[in-house]
Short mmCIF file of C-alpha atoms in Angstrom, two decimals:
data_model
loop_
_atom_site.label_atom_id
_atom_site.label_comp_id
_atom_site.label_asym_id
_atom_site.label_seq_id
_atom_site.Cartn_x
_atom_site.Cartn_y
_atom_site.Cartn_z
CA UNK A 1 -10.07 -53.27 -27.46
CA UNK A 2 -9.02 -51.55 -24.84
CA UNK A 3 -11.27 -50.81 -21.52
CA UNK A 4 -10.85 -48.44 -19.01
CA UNK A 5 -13.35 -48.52 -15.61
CA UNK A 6 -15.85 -45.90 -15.58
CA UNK A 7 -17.58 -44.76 -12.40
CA UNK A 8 -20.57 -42.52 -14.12
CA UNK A 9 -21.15 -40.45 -17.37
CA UNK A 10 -23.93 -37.96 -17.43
CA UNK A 11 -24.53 -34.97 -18.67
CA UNK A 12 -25.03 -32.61 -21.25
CA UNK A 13 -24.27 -30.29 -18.08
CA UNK A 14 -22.07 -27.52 -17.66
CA UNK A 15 -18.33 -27.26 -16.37
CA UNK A 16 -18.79 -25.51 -12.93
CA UNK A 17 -15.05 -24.60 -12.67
CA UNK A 18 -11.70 -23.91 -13.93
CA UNK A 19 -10.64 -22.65 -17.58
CA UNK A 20 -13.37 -24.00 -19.09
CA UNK A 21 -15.94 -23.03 -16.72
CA UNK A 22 -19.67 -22.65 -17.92
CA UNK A 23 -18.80 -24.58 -20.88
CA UNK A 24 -21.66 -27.15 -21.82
CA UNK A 25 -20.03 -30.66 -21.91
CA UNK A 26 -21.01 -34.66 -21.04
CA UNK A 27 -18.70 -36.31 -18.42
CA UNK A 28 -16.92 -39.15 -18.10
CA UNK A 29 -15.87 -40.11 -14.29
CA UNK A 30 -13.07 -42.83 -14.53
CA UNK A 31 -12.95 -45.07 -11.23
CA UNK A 32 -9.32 -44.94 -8.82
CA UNK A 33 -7.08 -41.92 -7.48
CA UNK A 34 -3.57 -42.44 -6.59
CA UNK A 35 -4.44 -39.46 -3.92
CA UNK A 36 -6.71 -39.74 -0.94
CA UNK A 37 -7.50 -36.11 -0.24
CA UNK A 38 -9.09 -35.13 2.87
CA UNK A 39 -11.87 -33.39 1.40
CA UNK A 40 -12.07 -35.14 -1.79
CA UNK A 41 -15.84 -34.40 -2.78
CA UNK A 42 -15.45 -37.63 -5.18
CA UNK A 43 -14.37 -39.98 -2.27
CA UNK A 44 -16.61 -42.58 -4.01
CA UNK A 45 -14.11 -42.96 -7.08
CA UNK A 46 -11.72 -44.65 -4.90
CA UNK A 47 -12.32 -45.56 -1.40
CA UNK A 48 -14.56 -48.32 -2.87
CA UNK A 49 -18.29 -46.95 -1.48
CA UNK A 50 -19.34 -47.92 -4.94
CA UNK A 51 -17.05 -50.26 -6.23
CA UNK A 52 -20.24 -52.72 -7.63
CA UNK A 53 -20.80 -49.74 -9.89
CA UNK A 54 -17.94 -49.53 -11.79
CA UNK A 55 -17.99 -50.98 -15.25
CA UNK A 56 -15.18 -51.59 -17.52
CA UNK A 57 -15.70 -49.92 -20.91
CA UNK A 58 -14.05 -49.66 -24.70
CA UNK A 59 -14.16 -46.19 -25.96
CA UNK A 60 -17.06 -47.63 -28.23
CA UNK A 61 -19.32 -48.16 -25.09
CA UNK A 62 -18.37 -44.98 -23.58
CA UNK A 63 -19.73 -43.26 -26.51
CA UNK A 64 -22.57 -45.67 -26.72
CA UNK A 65 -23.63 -44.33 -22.93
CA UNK A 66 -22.87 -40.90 -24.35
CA UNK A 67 -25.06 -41.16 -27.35
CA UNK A 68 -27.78 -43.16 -24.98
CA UNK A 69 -27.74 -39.59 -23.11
CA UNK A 70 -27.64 -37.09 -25.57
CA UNK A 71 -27.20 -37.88 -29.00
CA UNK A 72 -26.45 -34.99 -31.50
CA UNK A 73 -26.33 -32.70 -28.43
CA UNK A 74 -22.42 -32.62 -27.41
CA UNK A 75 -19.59 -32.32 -28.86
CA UNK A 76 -17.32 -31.54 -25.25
CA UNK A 77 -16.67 -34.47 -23.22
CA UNK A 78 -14.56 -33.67 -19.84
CA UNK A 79 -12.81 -36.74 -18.25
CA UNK A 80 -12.78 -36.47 -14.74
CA UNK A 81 -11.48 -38.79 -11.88
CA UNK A 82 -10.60 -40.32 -9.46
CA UNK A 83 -7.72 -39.43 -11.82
CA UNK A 84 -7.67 -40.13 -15.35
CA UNK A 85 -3.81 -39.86 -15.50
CA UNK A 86 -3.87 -43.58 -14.51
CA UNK A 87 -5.57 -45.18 -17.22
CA UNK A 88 -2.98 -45.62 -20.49
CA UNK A 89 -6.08 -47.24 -22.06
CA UNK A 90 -7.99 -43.97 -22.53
CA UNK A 91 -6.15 -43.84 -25.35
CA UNK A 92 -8.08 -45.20 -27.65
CA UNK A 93 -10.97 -42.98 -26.37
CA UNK A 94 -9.48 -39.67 -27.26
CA UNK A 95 -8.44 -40.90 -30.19
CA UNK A 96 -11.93 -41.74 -30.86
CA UNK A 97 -13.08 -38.39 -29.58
CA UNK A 98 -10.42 -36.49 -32.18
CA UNK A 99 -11.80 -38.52 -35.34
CA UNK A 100 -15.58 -37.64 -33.69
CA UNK A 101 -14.38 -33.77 -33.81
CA UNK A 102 -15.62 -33.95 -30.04
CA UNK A 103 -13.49 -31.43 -28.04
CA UNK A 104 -12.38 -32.98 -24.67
CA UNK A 105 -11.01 -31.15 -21.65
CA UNK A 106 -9.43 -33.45 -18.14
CA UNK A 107 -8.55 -32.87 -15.00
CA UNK A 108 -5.53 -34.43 -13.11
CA UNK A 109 -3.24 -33.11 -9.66
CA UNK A 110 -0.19 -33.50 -11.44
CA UNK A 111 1.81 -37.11 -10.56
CA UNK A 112 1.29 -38.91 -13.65
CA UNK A 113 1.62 -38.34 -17.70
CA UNK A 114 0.06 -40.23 -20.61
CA UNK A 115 1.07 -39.76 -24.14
CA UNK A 116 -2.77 -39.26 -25.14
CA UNK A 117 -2.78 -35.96 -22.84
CA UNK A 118 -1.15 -34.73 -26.30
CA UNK A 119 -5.06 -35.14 -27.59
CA UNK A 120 -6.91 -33.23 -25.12
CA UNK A 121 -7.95 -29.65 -25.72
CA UNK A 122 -8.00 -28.57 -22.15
CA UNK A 123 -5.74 -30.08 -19.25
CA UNK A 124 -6.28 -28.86 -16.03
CA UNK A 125 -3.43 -29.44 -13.70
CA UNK A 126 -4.66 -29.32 -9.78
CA UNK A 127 -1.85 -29.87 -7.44
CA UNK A 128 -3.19 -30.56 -3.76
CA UNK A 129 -2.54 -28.32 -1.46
CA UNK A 130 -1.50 -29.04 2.38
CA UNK A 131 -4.92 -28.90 3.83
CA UNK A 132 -5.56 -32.52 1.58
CA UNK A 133 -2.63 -34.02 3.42
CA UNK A 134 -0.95 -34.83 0.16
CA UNK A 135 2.51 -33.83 -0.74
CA UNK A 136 3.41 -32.60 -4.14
CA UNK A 137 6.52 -33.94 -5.89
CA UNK A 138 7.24 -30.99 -8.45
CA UNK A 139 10.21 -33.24 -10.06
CA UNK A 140 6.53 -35.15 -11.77
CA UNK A 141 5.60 -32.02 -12.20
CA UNK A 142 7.94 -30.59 -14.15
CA UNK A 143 8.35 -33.66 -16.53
CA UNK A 144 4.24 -33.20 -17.14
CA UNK A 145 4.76 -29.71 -18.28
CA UNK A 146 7.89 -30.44 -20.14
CA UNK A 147 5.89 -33.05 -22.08
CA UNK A 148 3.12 -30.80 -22.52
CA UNK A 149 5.46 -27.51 -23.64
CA UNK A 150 6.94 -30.56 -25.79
CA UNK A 151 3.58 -31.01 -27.55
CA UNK A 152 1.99 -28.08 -28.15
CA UNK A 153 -1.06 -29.30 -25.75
CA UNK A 154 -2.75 -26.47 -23.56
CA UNK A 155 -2.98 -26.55 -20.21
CA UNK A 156 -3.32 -24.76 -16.84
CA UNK A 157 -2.76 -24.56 -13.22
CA UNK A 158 -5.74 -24.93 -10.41
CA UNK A 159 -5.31 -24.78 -6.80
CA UNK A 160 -8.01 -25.34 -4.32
CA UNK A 161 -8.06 -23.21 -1.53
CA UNK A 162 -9.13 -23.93 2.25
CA UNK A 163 -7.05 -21.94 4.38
CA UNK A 164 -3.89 -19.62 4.34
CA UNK A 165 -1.45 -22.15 4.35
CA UNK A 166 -3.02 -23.61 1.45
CA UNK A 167 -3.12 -20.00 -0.04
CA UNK A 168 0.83 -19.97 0.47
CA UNK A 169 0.98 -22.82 -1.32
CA UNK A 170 -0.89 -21.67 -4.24
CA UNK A 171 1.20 -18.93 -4.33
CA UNK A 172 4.50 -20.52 -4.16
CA UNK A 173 2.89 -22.85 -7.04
CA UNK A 174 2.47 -19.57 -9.35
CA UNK A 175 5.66 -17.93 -8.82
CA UNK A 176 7.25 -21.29 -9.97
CA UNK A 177 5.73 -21.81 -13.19
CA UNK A 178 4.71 -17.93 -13.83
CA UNK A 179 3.94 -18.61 -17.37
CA UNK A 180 1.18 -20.83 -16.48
CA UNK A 181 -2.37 -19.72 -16.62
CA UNK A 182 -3.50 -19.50 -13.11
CA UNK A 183 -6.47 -20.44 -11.22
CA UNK A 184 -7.48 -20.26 -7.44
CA UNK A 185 -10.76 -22.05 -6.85
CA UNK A 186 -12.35 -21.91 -2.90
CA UNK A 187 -12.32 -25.32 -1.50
CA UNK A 188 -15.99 -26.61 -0.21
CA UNK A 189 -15.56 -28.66 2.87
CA UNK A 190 -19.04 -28.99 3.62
CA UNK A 191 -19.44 -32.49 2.11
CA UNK A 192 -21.79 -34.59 4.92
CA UNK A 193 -24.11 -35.17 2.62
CA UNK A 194 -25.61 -34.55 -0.96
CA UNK A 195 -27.85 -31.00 0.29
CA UNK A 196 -26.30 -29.03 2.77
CA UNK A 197 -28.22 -26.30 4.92
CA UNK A 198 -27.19 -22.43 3.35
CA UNK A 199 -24.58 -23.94 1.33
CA UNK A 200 -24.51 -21.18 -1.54
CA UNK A 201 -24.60 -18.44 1.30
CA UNK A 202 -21.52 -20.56 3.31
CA UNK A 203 -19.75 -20.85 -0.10
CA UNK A 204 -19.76 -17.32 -1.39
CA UNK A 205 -18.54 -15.99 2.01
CA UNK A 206 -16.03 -18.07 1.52
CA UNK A 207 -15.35 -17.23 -2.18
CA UNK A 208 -15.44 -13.25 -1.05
CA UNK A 209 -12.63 -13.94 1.41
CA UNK A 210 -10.42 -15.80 -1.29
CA UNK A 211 -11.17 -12.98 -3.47
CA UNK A 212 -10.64 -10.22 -0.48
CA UNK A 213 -7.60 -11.81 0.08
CA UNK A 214 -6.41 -12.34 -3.32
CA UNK A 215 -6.96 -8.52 -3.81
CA UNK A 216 -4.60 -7.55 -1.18
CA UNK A 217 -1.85 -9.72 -2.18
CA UNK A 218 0.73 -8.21 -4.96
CA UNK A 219 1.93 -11.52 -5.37
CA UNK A 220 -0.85 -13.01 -7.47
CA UNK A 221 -1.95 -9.99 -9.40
CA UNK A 222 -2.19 -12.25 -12.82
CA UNK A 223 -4.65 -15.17 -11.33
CA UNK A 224 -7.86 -15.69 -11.88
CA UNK A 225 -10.66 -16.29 -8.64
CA UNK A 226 -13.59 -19.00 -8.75
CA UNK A 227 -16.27 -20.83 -6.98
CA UNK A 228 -17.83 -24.10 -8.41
CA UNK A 229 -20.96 -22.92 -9.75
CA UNK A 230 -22.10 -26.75 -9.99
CA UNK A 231 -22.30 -26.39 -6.03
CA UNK A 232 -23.92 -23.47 -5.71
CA UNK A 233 -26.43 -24.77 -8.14
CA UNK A 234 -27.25 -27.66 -6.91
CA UNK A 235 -24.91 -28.92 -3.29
CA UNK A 236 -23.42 -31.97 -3.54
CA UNK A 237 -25.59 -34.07 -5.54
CA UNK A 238 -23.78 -36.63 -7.87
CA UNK A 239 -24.46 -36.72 -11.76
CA UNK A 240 -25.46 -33.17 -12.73
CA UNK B 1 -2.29 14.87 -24.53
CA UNK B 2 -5.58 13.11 -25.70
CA UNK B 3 -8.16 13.27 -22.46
CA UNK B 4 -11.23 10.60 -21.98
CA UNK B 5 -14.37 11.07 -19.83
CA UNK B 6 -14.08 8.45 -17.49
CA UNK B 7 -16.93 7.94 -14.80
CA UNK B 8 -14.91 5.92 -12.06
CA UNK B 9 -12.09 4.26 -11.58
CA UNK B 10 -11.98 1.40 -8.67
CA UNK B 11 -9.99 -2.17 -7.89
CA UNK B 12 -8.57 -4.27 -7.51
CA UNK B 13 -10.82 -6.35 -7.77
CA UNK B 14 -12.03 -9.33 -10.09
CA UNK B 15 -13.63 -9.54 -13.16
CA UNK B 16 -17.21 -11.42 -12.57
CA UNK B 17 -18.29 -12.12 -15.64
CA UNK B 18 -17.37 -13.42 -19.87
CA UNK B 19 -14.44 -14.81 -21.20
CA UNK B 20 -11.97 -13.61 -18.47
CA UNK B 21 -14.48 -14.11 -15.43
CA UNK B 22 -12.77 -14.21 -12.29
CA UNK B 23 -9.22 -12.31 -13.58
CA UNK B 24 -7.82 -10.18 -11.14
CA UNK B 25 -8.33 -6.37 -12.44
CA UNK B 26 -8.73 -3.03 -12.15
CA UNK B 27 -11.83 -1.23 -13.50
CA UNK B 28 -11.54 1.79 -15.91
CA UNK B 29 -14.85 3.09 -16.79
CA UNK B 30 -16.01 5.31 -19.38
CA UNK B 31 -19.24 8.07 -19.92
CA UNK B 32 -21.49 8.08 -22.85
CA UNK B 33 -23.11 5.56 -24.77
CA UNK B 34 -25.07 5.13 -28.40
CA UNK B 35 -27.34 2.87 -26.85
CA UNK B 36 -29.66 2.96 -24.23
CA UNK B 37 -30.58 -0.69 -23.37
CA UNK B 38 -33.88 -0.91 -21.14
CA UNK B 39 -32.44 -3.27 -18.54
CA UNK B 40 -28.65 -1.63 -18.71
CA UNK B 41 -26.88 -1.80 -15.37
CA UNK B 42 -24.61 1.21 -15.35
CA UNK B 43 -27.16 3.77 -16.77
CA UNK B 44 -25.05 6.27 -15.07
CA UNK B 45 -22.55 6.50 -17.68
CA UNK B 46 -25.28 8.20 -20.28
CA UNK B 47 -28.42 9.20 -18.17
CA UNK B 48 -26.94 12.08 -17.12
CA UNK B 49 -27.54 11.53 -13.01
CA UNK B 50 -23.89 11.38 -12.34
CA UNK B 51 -22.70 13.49 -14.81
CA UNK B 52 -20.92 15.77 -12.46
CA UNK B 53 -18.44 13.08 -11.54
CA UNK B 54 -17.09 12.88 -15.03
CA UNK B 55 -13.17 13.53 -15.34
CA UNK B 56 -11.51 14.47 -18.88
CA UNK B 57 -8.31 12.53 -17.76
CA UNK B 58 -5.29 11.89 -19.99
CA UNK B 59 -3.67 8.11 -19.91
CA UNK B 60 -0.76 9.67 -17.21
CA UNK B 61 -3.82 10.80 -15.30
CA UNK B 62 -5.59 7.49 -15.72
CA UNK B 63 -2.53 5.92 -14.27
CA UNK B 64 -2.01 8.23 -11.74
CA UNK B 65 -5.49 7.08 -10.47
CA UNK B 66 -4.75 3.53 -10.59
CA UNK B 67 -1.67 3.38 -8.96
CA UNK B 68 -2.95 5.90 -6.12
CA UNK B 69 -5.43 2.89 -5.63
CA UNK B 70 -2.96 0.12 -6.63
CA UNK B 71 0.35 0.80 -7.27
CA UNK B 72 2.17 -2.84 -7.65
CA UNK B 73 -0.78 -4.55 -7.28
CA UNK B 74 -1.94 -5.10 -10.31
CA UNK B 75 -1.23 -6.06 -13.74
CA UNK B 76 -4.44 -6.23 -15.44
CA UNK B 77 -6.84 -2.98 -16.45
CA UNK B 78 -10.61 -3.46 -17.72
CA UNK B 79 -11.75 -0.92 -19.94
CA UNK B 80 -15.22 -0.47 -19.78
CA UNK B 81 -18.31 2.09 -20.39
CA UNK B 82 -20.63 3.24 -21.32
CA UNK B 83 -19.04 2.38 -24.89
CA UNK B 84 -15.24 3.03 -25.05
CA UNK B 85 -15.54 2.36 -27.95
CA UNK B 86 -16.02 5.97 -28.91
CA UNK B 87 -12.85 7.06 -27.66
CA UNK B 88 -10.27 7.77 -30.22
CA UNK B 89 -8.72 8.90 -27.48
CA UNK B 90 -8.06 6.15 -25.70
CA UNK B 91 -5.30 4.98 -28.01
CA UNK B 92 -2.57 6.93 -25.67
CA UNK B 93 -3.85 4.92 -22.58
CA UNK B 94 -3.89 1.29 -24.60
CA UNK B 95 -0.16 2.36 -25.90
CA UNK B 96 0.92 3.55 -22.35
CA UNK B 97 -0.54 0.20 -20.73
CA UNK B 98 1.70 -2.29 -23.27
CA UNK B 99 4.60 0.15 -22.54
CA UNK B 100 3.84 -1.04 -19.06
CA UNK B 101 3.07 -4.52 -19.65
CA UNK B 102 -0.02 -4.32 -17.94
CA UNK B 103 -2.92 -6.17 -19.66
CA UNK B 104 -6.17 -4.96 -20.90
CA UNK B 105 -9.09 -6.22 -21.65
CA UNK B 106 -12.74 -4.63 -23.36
CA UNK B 107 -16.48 -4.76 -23.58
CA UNK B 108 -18.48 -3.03 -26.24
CA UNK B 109 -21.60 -3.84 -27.55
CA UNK B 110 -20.54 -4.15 -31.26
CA UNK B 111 -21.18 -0.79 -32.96
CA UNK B 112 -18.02 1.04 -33.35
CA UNK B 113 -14.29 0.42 -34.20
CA UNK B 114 -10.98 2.03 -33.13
CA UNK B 115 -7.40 1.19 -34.17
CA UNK B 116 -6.51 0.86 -30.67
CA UNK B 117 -8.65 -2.31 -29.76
CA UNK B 118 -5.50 -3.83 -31.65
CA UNK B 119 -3.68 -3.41 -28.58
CA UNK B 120 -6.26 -5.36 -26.34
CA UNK B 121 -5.57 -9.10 -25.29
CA UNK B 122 -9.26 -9.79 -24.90
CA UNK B 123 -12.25 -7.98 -26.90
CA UNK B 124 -15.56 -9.00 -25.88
CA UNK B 125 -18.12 -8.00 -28.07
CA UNK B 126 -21.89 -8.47 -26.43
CA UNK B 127 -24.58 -7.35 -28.92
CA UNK B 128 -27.83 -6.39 -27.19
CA UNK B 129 -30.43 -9.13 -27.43
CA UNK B 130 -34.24 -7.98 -28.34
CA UNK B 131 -35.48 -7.54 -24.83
CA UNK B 132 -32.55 -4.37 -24.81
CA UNK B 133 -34.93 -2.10 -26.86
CA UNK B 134 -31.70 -1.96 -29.46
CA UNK B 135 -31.45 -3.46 -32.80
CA UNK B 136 -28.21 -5.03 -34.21
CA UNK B 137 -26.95 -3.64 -36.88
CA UNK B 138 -24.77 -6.47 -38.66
CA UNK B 139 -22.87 -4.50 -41.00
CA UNK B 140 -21.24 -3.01 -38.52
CA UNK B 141 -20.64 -6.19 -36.49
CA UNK B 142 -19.07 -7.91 -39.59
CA UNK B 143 -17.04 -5.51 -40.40
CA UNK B 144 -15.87 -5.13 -36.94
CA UNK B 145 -15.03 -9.12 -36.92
CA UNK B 146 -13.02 -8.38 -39.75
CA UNK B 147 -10.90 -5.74 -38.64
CA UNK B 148 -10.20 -7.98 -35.62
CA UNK B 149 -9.12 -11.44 -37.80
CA UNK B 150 -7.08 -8.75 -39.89
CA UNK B 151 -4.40 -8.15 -37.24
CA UNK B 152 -5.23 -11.18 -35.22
CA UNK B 153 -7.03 -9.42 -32.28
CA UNK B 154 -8.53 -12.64 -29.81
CA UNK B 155 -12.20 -11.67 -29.39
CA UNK B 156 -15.46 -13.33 -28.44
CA UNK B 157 -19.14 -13.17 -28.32
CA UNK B 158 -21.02 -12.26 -25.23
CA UNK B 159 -24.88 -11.90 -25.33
CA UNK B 160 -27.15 -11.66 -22.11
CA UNK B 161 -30.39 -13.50 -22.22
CA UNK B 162 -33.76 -11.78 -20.71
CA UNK B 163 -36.29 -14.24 -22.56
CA UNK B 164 -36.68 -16.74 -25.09
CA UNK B 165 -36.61 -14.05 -27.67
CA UNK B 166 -32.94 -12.95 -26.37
CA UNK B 167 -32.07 -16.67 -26.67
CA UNK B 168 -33.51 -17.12 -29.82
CA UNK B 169 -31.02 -13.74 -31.16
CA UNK B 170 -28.40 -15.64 -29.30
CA UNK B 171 -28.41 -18.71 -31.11
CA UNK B 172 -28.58 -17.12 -34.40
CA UNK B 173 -25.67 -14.66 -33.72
CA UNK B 174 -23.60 -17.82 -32.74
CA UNK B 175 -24.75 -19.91 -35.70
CA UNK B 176 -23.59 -16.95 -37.83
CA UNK B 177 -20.45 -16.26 -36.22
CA UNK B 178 -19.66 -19.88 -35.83
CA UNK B 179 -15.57 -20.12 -35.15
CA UNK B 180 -15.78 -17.30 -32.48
CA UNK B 181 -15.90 -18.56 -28.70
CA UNK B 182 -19.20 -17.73 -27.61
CA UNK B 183 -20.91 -17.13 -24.34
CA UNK B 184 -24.25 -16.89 -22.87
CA UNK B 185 -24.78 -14.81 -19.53
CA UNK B 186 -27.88 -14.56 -17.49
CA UNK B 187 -29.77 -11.01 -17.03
CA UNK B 188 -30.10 -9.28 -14.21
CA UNK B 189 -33.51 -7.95 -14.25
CA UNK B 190 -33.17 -6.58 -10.14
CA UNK B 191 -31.90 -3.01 -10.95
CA UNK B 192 -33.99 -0.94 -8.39
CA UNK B 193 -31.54 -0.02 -5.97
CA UNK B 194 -28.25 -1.31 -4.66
CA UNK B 195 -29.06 -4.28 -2.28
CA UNK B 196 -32.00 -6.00 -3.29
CA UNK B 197 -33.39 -8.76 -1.48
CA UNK B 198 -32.47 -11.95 -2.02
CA UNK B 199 -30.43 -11.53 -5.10
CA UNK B 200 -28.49 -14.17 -5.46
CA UNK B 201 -31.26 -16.37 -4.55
CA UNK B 202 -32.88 -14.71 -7.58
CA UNK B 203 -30.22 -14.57 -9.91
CA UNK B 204 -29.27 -18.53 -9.17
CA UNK B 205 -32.74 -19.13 -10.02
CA UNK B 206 -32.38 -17.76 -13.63
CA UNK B 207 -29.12 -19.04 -13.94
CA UNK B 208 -29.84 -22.30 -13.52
CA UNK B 209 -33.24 -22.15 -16.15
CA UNK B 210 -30.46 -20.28 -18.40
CA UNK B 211 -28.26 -23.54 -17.97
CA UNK B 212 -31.29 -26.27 -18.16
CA UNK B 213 -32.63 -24.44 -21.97
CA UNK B 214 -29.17 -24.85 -23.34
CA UNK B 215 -28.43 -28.22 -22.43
CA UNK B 216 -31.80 -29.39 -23.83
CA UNK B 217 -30.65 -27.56 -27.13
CA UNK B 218 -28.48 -28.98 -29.86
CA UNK B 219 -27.97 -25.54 -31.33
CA UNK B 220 -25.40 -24.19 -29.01
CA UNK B 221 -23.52 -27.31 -28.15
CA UNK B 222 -20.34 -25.13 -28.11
CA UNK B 223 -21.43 -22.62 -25.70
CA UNK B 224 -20.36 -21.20 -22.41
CA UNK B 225 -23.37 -20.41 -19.81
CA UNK B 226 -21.72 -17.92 -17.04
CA UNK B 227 -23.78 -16.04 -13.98
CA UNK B 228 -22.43 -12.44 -13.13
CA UNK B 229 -20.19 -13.61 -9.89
CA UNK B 230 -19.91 -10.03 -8.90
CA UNK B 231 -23.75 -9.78 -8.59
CA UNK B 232 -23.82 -12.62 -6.75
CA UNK B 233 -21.47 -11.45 -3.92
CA UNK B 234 -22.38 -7.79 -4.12
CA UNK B 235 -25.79 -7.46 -5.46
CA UNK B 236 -25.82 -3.65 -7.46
CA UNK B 237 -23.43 -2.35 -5.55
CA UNK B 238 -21.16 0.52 -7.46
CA UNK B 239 -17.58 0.67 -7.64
CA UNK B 240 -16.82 -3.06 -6.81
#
């Protein structure tokens, strides 16, 4: 059987951003990132803060924990990272999922491809932009989307935003693949900490400037604009 | 040339809330209504109190109007009342638009059909829960849903929740309409005035009791739970 390491599943909860946003769903946090970003605000998946609670899992086990949860009350499971793009062995998983008739949605910045992406109902490509001190290599880029156009598999573009280089960045992004549903999401780098003072006033001032700017730019008149709504529920606390 | 009544006419901006929340968009909006829902937030399209603003505009006028606001920056038009839905008229303005390759989307609350929402890329119907004051009339709902599959319109299911009485009405509309992507939005019950105080505090609030009842409830598994972002940013501001 084969196991993949699992840093936390919770839920039912909600999707707080992207294409699927507000869409009721269970999660599945797979442990490692082959990116360090700045202002990750899931640092703990890789820069080993809680390496003793990772736990290495058969798709049988992960829907074991999911059933232990909320049995009868899902049937969307999003795998998130660290990025899941690593792990070949979540194969068996979405296979798993498909034959369960649970719908599954992932998210992934866009350096790696796995043949069971062709399984998931919702992929969520997030590039980094320059503010995470990442560079992108689009040459990985474009194989992932020519293996998803390949397939048949849906997908889409996200960009987090923290400042206007990052914004030309995003922009450059959209222009290149202009057939790509398109999403700029404001970038929370208030992270010191799981409750932060006024954070759902200090992120929608920031959300109305990405959308004030976003307005006045004729370059991205087919995008679409979000916050996390996760964070301006409840901060930065882990598992909801 | 056919002529509409439209009330106002404002963007860009973005779309806050449903199926295309966050889309980049200008705002066409319609007078008159057949319903009179007790909580509705843009009574001024049938109450009469800003009746004098009404323009009888034809779709070059319409256009004229958007692009004095606009022109090359945008690509995307929301059409939205009031009830466009009775317009025949608005046919010349949904043919001008795809002539243009600018997309449009729609809200109605279920009650009335025109040949012309064949030409929109996303219909969102929102029936009016109990707490409205209205009563559904599902005749007119199915047969809507079956014009739409007939010439493969995409569409989905909106329905604002006051109470448990509105989610109650919301379940059963999404257990009977099963296959069509469905989506729960919170109310906003803060009408009196344009700024009122401490809104999004308020509004959060409900959201997130909105978001807690279905996750605890195995009858809407495969729903979408979605705040009004405009409302957040801008309270009841007009013309936003």
């Amino acid at each position: 059987m084969m196991k993949v390491p699992v840093l936390e599943i919770f839920g039912p909860t909600f999707q707080g951003e992207g294409a699927v946003i507000g869409q009721k769903t269970m999660f599945v946090r797979t442990a490692g990132c082959d990116y360090q970003c700045s202002w990750c605000d899931s640092k703990f998946t890789w820069d080993g803060s809680q390496q003793e609670n990772i736990r290495m899992m058969t798709a049988d086990d992960i829907f074991a924990s999911l059933d232990a949860l909320a049995e009868g009350n899902y049937n969307h499971v999003t795998i998130s990272g660290g990025n899941p793009l690593l792990l070949k062995n979540l194969r068996e998983f979405v296979e798993s999922a498909k034959a369960k008739g649970v719908k599954l949605a992932v998210e992934t910045q866009g350096t790696m491809y796995q043949d069971w992406l062709q399984g998931i109902d919702d992929v969520t490509i997030s590039p980094k932009p320059p503010s995470s001190g990442m560079v992108t290599d689009y040459g990985k880029l474009d194989y992932i989307f020519t293996k998803l156009d390949e397939s048949g598999t849906a997908y889409n573009l996200k960009v987090v935003i923290f400042d206007e280089e990052d914004f030309e960045y995003a922009v450059h992004m959209h222009q290149k693949y202009a057939k790509v549903d398109f999403y700029l999401q404001v970038g929370n780098p208030y992270l010191d900490g799981e409750d932060i003072e006024n954070h759902t006033e200090k992120l929608l001032n920031r959300y109305e400037n990405l959308v004030d700017r976003t307005m006045r730019d004729s370059r991205v008149n087919d995008v679409r604009v979000l916050p996390q709504l996760h964070t301006l529920l409840w901060s930065n606390k882990q598992g909801v």
